[in-house]
Short mmCIF file of C-alpha atoms and ligand atoms in Angstrom, two decimals:
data_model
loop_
_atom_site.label_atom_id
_atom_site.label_comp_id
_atom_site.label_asym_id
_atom_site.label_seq_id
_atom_site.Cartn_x
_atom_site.Cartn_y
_atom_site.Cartn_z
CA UNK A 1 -17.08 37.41 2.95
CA UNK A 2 -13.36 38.47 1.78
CA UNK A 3 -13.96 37.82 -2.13
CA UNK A 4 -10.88 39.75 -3.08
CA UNK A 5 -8.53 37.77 -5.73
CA UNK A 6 -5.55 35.57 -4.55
CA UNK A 7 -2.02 34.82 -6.63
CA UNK A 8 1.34 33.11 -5.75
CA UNK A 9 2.30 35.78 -4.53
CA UNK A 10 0.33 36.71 -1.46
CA UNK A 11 1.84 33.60 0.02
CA UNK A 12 4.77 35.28 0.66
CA UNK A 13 2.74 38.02 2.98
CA UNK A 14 0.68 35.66 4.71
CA UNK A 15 2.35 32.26 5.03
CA UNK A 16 5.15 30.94 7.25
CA UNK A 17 7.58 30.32 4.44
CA UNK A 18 8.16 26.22 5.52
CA UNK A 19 7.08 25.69 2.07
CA UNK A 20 7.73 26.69 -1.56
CA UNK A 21 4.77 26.52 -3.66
CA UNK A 22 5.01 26.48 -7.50
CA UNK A 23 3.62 29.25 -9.23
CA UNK A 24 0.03 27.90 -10.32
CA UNK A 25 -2.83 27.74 -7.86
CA UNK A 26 -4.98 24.65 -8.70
CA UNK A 27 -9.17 25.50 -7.87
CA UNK A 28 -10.38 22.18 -9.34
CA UNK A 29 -9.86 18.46 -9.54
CA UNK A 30 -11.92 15.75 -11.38
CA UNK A 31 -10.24 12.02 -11.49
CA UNK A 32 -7.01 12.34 -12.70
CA UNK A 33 -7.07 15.98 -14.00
CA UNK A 34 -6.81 19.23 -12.36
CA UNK A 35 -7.23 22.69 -13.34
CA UNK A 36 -5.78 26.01 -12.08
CA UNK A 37 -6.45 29.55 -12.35
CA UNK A 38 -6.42 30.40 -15.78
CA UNK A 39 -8.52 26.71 -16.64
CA UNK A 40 -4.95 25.55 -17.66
CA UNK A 41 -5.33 21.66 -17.33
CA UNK A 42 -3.14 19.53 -15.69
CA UNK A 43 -3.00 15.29 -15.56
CA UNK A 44 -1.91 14.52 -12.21
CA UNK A 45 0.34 11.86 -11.47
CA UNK A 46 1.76 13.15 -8.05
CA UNK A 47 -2.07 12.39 -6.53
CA UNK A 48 -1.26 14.92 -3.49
CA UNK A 49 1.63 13.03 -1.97
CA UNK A 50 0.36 9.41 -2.89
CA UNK A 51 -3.45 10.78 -1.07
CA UNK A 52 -6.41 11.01 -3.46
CA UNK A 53 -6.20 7.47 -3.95
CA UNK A 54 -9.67 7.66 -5.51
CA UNK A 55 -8.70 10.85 -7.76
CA UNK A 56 -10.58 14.21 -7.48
CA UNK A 57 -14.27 14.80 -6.65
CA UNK A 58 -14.88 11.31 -6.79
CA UNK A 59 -18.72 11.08 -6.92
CA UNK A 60 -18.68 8.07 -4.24
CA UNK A 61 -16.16 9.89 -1.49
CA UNK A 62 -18.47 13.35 -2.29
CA UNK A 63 -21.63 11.44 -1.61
CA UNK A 64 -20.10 10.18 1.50
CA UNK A 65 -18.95 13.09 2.95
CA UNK A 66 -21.78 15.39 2.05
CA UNK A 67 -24.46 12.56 3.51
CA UNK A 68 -22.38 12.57 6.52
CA UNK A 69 -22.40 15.96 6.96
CA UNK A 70 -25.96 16.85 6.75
CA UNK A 71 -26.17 14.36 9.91
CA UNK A 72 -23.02 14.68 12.47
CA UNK A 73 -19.50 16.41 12.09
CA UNK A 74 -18.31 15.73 15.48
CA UNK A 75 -18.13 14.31 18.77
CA UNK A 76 -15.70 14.26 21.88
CA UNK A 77 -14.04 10.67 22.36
CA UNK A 78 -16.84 11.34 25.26
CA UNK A 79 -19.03 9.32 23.16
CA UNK A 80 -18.15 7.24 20.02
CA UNK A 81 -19.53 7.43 16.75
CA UNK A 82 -20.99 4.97 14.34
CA UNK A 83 -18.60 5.54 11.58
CA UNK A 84 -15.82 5.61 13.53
CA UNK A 85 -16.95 1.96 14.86
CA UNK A 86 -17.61 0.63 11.10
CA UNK A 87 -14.26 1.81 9.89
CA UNK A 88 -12.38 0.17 12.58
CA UNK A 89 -14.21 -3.44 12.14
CA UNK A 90 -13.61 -3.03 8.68
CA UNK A 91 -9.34 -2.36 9.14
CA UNK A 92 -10.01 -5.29 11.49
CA UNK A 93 -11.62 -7.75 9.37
CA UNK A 94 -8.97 -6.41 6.19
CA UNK A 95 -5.94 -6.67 7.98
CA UNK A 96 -3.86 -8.68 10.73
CA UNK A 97 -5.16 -5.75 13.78
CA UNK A 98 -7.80 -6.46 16.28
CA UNK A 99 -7.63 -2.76 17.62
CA UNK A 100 -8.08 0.39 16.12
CA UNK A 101 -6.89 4.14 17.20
CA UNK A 102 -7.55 7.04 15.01
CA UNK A 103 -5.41 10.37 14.29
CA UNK A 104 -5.62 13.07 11.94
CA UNK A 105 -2.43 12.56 9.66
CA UNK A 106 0.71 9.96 9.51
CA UNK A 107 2.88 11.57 12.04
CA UNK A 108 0.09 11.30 14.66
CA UNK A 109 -0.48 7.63 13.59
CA UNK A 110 3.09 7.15 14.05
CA UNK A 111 3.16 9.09 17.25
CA UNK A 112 0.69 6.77 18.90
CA UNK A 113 2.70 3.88 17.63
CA UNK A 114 5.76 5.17 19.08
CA UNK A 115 4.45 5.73 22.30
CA UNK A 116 2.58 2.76 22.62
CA UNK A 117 5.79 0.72 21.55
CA UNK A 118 7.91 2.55 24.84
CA UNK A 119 4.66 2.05 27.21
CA UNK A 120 4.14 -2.11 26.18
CA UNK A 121 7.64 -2.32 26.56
CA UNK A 122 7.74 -0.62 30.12
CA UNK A 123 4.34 -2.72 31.50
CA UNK A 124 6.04 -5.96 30.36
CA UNK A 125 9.12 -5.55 30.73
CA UNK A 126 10.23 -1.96 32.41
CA UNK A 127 11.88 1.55 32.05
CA UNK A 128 15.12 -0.12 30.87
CA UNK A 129 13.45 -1.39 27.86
CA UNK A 130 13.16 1.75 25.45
CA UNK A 131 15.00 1.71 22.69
CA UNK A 132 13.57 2.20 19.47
CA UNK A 133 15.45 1.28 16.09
CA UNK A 134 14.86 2.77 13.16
CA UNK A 135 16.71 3.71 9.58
CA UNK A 136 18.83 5.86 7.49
CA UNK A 137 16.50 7.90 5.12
CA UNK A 138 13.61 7.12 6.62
CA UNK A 139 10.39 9.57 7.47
CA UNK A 140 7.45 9.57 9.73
CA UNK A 141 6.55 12.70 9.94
CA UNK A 142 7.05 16.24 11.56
CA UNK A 143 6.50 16.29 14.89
CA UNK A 144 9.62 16.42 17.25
CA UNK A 145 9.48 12.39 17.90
CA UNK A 146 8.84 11.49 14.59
CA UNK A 147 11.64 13.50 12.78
CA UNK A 148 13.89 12.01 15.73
CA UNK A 149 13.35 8.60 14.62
CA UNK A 150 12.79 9.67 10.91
CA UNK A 151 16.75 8.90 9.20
CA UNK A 152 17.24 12.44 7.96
CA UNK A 153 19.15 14.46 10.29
CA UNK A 154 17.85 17.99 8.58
CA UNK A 155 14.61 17.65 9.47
CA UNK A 156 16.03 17.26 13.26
CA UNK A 157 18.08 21.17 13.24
CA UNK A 158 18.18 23.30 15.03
CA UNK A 159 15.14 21.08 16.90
CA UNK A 160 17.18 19.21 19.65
CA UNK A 161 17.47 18.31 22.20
CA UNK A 162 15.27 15.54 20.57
CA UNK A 163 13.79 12.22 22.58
CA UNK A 164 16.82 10.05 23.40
CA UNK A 165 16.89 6.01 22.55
CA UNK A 166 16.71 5.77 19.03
CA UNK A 167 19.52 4.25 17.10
CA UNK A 168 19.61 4.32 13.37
CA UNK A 169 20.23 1.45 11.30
CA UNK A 170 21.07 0.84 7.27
CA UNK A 171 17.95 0.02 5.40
CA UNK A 172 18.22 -3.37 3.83
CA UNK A 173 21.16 -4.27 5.90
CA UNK A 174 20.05 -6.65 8.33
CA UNK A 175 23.91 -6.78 9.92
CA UNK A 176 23.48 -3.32 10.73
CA UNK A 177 20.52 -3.99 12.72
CA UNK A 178 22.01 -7.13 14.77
CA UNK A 179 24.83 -4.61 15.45
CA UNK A 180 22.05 -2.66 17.71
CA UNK A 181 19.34 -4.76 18.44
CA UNK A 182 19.22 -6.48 21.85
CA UNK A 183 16.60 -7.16 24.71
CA UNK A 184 16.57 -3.00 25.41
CA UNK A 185 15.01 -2.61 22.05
CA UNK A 186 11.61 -1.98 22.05
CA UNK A 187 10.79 -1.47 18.57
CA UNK A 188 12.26 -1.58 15.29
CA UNK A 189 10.26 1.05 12.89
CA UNK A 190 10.33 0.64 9.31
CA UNK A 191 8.58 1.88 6.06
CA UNK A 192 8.68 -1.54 4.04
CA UNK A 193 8.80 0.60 1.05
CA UNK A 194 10.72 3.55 1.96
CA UNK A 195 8.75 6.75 0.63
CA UNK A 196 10.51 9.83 1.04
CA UNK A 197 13.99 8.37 0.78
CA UNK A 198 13.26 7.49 -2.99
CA UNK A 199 11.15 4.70 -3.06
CA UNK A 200 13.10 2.16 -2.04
CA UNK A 201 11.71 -1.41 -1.53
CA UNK A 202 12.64 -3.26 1.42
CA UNK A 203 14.10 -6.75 0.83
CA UNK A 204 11.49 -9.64 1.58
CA UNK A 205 14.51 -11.24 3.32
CA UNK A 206 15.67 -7.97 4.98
CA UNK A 207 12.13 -7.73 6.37
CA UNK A 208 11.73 -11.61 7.69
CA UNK A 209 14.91 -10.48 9.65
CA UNK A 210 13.29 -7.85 11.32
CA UNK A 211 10.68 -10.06 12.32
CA UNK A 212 12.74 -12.92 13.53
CA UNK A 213 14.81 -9.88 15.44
CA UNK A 214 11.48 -8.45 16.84
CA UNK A 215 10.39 -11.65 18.20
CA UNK A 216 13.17 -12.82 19.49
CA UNK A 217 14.08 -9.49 21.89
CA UNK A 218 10.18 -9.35 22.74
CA UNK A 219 10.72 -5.89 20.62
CA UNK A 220 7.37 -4.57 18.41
CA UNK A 221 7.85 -4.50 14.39
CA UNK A 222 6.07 -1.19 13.51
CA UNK A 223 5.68 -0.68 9.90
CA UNK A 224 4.98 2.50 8.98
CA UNK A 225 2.79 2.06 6.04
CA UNK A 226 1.40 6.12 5.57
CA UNK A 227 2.69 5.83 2.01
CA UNK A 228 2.74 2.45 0.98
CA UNK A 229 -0.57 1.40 2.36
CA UNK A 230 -4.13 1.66 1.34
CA UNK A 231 -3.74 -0.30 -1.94
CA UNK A 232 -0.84 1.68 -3.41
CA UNK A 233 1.43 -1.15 -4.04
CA UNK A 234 -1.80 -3.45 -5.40
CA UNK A 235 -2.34 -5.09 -2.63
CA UNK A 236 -3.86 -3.44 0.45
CA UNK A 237 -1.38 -3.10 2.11
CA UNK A 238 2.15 -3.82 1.74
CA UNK A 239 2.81 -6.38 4.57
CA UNK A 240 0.20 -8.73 3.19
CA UNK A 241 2.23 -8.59 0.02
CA UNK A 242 5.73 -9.30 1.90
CA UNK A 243 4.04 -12.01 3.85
CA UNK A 244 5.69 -10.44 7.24
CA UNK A 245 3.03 -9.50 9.64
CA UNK A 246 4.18 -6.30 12.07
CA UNK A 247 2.56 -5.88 15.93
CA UNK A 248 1.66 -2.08 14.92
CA UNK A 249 0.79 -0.40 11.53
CA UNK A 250 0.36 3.63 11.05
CA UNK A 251 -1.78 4.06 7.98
CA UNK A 252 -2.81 7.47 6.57
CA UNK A 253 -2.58 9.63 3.26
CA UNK A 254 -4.66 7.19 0.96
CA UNK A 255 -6.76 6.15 3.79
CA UNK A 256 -8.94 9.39 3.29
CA UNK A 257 -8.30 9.77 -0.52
CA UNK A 258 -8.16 13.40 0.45
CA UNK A 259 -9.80 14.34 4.19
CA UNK A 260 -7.16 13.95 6.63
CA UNK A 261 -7.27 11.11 8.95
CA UNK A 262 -4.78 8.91 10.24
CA UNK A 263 -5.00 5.40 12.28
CA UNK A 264 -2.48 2.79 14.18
CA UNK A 265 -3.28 -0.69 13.95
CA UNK A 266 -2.82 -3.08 16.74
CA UNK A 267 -3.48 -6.57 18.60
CA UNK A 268 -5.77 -6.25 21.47
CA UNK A 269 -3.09 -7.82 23.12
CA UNK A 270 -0.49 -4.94 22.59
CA UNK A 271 -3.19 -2.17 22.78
CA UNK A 272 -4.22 -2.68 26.08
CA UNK A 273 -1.23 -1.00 27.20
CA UNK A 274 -2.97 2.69 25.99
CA UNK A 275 -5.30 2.12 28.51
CA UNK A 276 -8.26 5.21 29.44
CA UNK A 277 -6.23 8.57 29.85
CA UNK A 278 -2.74 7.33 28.48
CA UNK A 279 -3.26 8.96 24.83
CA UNK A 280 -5.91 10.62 22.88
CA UNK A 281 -6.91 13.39 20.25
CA UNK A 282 -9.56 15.86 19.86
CA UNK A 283 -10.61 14.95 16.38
CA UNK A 284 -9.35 11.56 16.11
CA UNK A 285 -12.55 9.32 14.81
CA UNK A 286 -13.91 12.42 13.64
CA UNK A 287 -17.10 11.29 11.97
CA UNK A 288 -16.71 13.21 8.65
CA UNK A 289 -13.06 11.56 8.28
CA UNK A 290 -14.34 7.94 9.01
CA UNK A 291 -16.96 8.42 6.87
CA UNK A 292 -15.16 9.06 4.14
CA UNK A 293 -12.50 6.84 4.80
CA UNK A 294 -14.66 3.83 4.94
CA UNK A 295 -15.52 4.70 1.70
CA UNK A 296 -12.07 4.78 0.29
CA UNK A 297 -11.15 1.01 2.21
CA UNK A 298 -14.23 -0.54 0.69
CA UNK A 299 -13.35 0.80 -2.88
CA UNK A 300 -10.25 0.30 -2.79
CA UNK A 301 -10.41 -3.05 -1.27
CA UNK A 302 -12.15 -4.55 -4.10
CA UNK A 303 -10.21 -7.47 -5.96
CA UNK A 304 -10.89 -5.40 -9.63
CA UNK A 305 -9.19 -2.11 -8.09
CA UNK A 306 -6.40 -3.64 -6.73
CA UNK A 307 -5.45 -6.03 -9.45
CA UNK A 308 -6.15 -2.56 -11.88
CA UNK A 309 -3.53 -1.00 -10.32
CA UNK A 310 -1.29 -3.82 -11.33
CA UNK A 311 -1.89 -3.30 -14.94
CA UNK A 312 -1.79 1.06 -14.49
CA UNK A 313 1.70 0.26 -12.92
CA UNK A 314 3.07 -1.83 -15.60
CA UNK A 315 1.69 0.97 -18.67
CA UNK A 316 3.17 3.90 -16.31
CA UNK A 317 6.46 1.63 -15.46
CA UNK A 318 6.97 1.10 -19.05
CA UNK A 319 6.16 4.20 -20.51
CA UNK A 320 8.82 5.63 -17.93
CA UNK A 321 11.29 3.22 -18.51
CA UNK A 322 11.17 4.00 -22.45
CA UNK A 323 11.34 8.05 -21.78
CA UNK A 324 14.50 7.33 -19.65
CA UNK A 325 15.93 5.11 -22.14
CA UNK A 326 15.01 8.00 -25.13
CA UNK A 327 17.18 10.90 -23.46
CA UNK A 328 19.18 8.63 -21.26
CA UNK A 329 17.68 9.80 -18.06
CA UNK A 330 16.65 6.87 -15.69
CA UNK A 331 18.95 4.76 -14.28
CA UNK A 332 16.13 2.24 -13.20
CA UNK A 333 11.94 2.57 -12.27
CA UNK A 334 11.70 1.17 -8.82
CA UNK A 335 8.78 0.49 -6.60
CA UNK A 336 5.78 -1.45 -6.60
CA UNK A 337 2.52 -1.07 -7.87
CA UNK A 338 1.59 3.29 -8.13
CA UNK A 339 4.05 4.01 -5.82
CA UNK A 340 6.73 4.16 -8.87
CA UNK A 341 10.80 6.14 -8.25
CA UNK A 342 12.47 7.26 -11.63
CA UNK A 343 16.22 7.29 -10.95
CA UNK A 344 17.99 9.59 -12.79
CA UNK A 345 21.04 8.84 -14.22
CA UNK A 346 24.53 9.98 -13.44
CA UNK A 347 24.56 12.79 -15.77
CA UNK A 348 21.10 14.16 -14.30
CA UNK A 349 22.27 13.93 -10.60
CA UNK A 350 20.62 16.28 -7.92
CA UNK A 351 18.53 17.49 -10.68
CA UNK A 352 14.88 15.75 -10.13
CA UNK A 353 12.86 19.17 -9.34
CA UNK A 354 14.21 20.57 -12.61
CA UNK A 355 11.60 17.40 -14.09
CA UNK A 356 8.82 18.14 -11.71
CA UNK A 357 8.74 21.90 -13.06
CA UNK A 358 9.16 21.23 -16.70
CA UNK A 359 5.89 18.57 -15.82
CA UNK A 360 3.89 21.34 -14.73
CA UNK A 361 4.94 23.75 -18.05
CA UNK A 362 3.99 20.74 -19.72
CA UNK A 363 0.53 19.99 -18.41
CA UNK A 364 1.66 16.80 -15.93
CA UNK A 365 1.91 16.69 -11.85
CA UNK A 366 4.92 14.62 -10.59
CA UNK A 367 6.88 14.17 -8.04
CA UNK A 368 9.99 14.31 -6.45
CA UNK A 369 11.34 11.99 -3.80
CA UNK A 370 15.03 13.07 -2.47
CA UNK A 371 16.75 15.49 -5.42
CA UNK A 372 18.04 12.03 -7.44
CA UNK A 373 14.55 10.76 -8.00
CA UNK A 374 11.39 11.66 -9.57
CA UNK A 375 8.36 10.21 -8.10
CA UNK A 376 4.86 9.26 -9.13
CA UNK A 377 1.45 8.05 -6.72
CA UNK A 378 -1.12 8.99 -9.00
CA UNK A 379 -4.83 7.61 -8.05
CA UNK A 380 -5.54 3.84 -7.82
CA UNK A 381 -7.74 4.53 -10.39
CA UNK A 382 -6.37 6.67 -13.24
CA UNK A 383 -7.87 6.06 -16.54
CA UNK A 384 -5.44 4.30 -19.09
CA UNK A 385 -5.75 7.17 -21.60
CA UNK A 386 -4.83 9.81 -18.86
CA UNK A 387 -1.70 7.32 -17.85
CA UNK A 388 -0.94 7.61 -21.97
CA UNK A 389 -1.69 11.41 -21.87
CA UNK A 390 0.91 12.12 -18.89
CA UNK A 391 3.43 10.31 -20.29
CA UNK A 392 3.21 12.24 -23.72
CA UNK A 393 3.55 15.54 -21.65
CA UNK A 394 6.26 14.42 -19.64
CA UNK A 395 8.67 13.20 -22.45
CA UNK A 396 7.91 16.93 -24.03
CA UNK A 397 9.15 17.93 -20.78
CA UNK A 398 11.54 15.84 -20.23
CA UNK A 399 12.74 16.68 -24.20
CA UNK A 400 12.60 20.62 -22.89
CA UNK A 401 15.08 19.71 -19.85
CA UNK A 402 17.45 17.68 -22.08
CA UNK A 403 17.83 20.44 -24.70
N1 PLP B 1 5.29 8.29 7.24
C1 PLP B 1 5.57 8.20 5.93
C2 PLP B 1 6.14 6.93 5.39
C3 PLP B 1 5.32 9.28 5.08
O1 PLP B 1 5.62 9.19 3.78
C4 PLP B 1 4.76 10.46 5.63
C5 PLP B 1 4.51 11.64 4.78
O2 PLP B 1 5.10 11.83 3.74
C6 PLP B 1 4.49 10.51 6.99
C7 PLP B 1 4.76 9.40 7.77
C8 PLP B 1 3.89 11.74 7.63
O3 PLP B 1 2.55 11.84 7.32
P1 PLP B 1 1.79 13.24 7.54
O4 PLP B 1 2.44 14.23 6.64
O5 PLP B 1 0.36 12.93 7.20
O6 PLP B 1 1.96 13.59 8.98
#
């Protein structure tokens, strides 16, 4: 086996440069702490991108996936598999879905929800009806359809020509939307918490319009719920705290607190329109992934987790909110539950990443979300002292950026 040493730097001989790495290479993880290299320790409050919702090496997602593997690792969607089944009754009985399809990440959740949008649309109603709407500073993901209706035109060039149909509308401006909508739409996509664009909460009245829009055009409400989902905002997911119920959900990141996995929720209704052959994936309902994942829903599911992330946000929130108030660098903490956006300030403008890497000098993982905002999505279940440690190393870094 090829034991040689690796550094930082051998990623720039080896790796399609897509991505800048920072300088440390972490090697282990347990709860809310990491450690690199050199053993230098690290409290994470970035938790991936908002994915090891359970922390690191937690001993109840290792037991799951090492029992699993010592029996099955995969299947063809030949044949099903028994974890794949329990996981999807569970997101069943949890949520508003009665039908279950499985991916590997959030773009291939969102994928399937895309398509299946444009093919309901055409058995119901026909070709005509195609038109998707979604919003300004939006994301779903990478591949060519989901950048197209992602709202950030850089991911799109020097990509096109990309999938025609989709219209872009202002978040939280329900006008905007009336402006497009009519009974060509087939979908209106929306993160109710909008991730990557700086964690920014939907309205609860913005959303009901969507609904009442949706169901009056026979259009589907997709919410894209990769980021917000999975107990991030303390409840399990972030519809059943807005009280708006979408047709379609994509779900991912949290969902396998690590092991990639995706899934699209659905009525039976609307899901008979991917009938046998229309879609599919290799290692979609991979047993290993399932396995896992079930193991992250029924954790993090629990009535104590979720209301403990209540009470981690508020510590984090506050902690945050004094730090910005200290150097003057937060306009606002926005978000809900660990899902938390520190805006800076006027005077700190565009300069969000300089924060991340005085974090990781400092011993803390953050993250950023757009350059005006520094993000956090640590795990569900981050001790309270680690929560109080973090925030001690960030205001040192924050103190080494403001000097
Ligand atoms: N949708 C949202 C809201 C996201 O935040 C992301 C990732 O950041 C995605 C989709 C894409 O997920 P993935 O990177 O797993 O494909």
């Amino acid at each position: 086996m090829n034991r040689q040493p690796v550094e930082r730097a051998l990623f720039d001989d080896v790796m399609v440069p897509n991505y800048a790495p920072g300088a440390v290479i972490p090697v282990r993880g347990e709860g809310s702490r990491v450690w690199d290299q050199q053993g230098r320790e690290f409290v994470d409050l970035a938790g991936g991108i908002a994915v090891t919702s359970l922390g690191h090496a937690h001993p109840g997602l290792v037991s799951a996936l090492t029992e699993q593997a010592g029996k099955l690792w995969h299947l063809s969607n030949v044949l099903t598999n028994e974890p794949a089944l329990r996981l999807a009754r569970t997101l069943c009985e949890l949520t508003f879905a009665e039908r279950v399809f499985f991916a590997n990440s959030g773009a291939e959740a969102n994928e399937a929800a895309f398509k299946l949008a444009r093919r309901y649309a055409w058995e119901h109603y026909g070709p005509e009806k195609n038109e998707i709407i979604a919003f300004r500073n939006s994301f779903h993901g990478r591949t060519l359809f989901t950048v197209s209706v992602g709202g950030q035109p850089k991911y799109l060039e020097g990509f096109e020509p990309a999938p025609g149909g989709i219209h872009h509308a202002d978040f939280n401006d329900l006008a905007s939307v009336e402006a497009l909508v009519s009974d060509k739409t087939c979908a209106i996509v929306v993160e109710p918490i909008q991730g990557e664009g700086g964690i920014m909460p939907g309205d609860p009245e913005f959303l009901k319009g969507l609904r009442a829009l949706c169901s009056k055009h026979n259009a589907l409400l997709v919410f894209d719920e990769v980021q917000s989902g999975v107990g991030r905002t303390g409840h399990l997911y972030a519809y059943q705290m807005y009280g708006v119920t979408p047709d379609v959900l994509s779900t991912a990141k949290s969902l396998g607190g690590g092991f990639p996995v995706g899934a699209m929720l659905t009525t039976a209704k609307i899901a008979a329109s991917l009938g046998v052959g229309t879609h599919g994936s290799t290692y979609g309902g991979n047993p290993l992934a399932c396995a896992v994942a079930q193991k992250v829903i029924d954790t993090v599911s629990q009535p104590d987790i979720l209301k403990g992330v209540k009470a981690r946000a508020e510590r984090l929130r506050e902690g945050m909110m004094a730090i910005g108030k200290r150097y003057g660098v937060f306009s606002e903490v926005r978000g809900h539950g660990l899902l938390l956006g520190c805006v800076l300030t006027e005077a700190w403008a565009g300069r969000a990443k300089d924060f991340l890497a005085a974090g990781i000098d400092e011993g803390v993982m953050v993250l950023v979300a757009g350059a005006n905002v520094v993000r956090l999505a640590p795990s569900l279940i981050i001790p309270e002292h680690d929560i109080d440690e973090a925030l001690l190393r960030f205001e040192r870094a924050v103190a080494k950026v403001c000097s």
